[in-house]
Amino acid sequence: MKIFTEFIVLHKNIGFPDVDNFCPFIKESEQWDSDGDYYFNEIGDHWTNYELSTNIPEKEARFEISTYRENGVFQLDEYDLKHYLELYRNNFYGALKGLSLNNELAVTILVFSTKNSEFYTKFLETTHFFLDYSKGYLLNYGLLNAEDFKEEFLN
């Protein structure tokens, strides 16, 4: 059985941590690959896309993080993430502690697929890490912050 999940997070437009914080278990595999604008030297920690995968049958996994940044340099937005910013700016989500209409914002999608349930749990831990780091809110599942996400998915 294959597990596929997309989590969408609204957060301030901040620099991201090193990519080694995202699904590091994939890089523990003998065969893995990565791609994305993370590797562009000119954008520093304001990258917008990073993909990581392994194709070993019992350890197959794919992770992607893509971000739409207000006033960002690179705006691929293949997931139409700008739409979520527009919803927030039109008060669809209401007030979210720590965010305001005066902030420059970003929307990030974390995508994961695997057949390995242990990997899926580790992906959930990566999602929690990102929510905690960004102080953001999960938009497509009940407006959860990091603490609420941990309670809902990891406890």
C-alpha atoms as one frame of an Amber mdcrd trajectory, in Angstrom:
protein
   0.000   0.000   0.000   1.337   3.414  -0.950   0.882   6.386   1.389   0.676
   9.858  -0.135   0.300  13.113   1.811   0.378  16.834   1.079   0.527  19.346
   3.921   0.159  23.069   3.193   1.672  25.536   5.669   1.201  29.318   5.907
   4.099  31.134   7.594   6.146  34.319   7.578   8.535  34.637   4.656  11.657
  33.466   6.467  14.922  31.851   5.483  14.851  28.074   5.651  17.097  25.748
   7.638  19.620  23.507   5.926  17.952  20.806   3.821  19.570  18.099   5.961
  16.707  18.767   8.400  14.131  17.481   5.895  13.589  13.701   5.826  17.221
  12.856   6.631  16.357   9.145   6.705  16.161   9.176   2.889  19.828  10.134
   2.664  20.681   7.157   4.886  19.773   4.943   1.934  22.558   3.649  -0.297
  20.873   5.201  -3.355  19.251   8.604  -3.126  18.883  11.651  -5.324  18.039
  15.301  -4.745  17.171  18.335  -6.849  15.768  21.826  -6.536  16.614  25.514
  -6.532  18.144  24.948  -3.094  21.348  24.376  -5.053  21.325  27.878  -6.636
  24.030  29.974  -4.976  22.293  33.324  -5.471  19.226  32.669  -3.294  20.816
  31.590  -0.015  18.284  30.335   2.537  15.289  31.705   0.576  15.122  28.712
  -1.757  11.698  27.566  -2.937  12.048  23.920  -3.944  13.872  20.809  -2.770
  13.192  17.208  -3.755  14.640  14.076  -2.234  14.024  10.477  -3.267  15.185
   6.889  -3.133  14.014   4.043  -5.350  15.119   1.016  -3.371  11.973  -1.195
  -3.367  11.621  -1.758   0.392  12.773   1.795   1.168  11.143   3.729  -1.665
  10.275   7.282  -0.661   9.815  10.691  -2.258   9.788  14.026  -0.417   9.284
  17.479  -1.883   9.049  20.894  -0.291   7.923  23.810  -2.474   7.269  27.383
  -1.390   5.555  30.435  -2.811   7.097  33.554  -1.273   5.524  36.993  -1.425
   7.958  39.218  -3.323  10.161  36.190  -3.954  12.782  35.998  -6.691  11.824
  32.542  -8.027   8.091  31.803  -8.303   7.413  28.473  -9.996   4.206  27.817
  -7.978   3.241  24.569  -9.681   0.912  23.814  -6.741  -0.965  27.177  -6.952
   0.153  28.092  -3.441  -0.458  31.794  -4.104  -4.153  30.950  -3.853  -3.750
  30.187  -0.123  -2.130  33.578   0.471  -5.060  35.241  -1.251  -7.483  33.328
   0.971  -5.598  34.454   4.075  -5.457  38.067   2.870  -9.255  37.888   2.361
  -9.690  36.677   5.974 -10.805  33.157   5.018  -8.753  31.607   7.833  -9.396
  34.329  10.404  -6.753  35.553  12.822  -3.721  33.298  13.279  -1.488  34.006
  16.276   1.933  35.241  15.210   0.860  36.168  11.671  -0.631  39.410  10.469
  -1.708  40.980   7.221   1.298  43.298   7.640   3.759  40.382   7.427   5.405
  39.305   4.201   4.170  35.720   4.014   4.902  32.435   2.298   3.004  29.207
   1.696   4.843  25.894   1.655   3.695  22.449   0.600   5.343  19.324   1.967
   4.647  16.287  -0.227   5.543  12.738   0.702   4.916   9.275  -0.696   6.153
   5.865   0.435   5.101   2.278   1.043   7.062   2.195   4.295   5.026   3.087
   7.431   8.178   3.800   9.461   9.218   6.366   6.836   5.770   7.931   7.011
   6.148   8.487  10.746   9.506  10.132  10.109   7.879  12.368   7.480   5.340
  13.448  10.099   8.272  14.320  12.378   9.773  16.404   9.545   6.448  18.199
   9.135   6.362  18.920  12.858   9.932  20.250  12.657   8.943  22.597   9.824
   5.834  23.849  11.615   7.884  24.520  14.733  10.729  26.187  12.823   8.459
  28.395  10.709   5.887  29.098  13.458   3.359  28.420  10.720  -0.087  26.869
  10.454  -1.181  23.768   8.612  -3.962  25.048   6.337  -5.392  21.875   4.886
  -6.024  20.126   8.196  -7.692  22.246  10.846  -5.261  25.203  11.100  -2.840
  23.305  13.321   0.327  24.877  14.726   3.339  22.728  15.679   2.032  21.849
  19.135  -1.425  20.895  17.840   0.103  18.922  14.958   2.255  16.912  17.365
  -0.778  16.108  19.501  -2.897  15.125  16.499  -0.348  13.114  14.491   2.559
  12.044  16.693   1.168  11.340  20.183
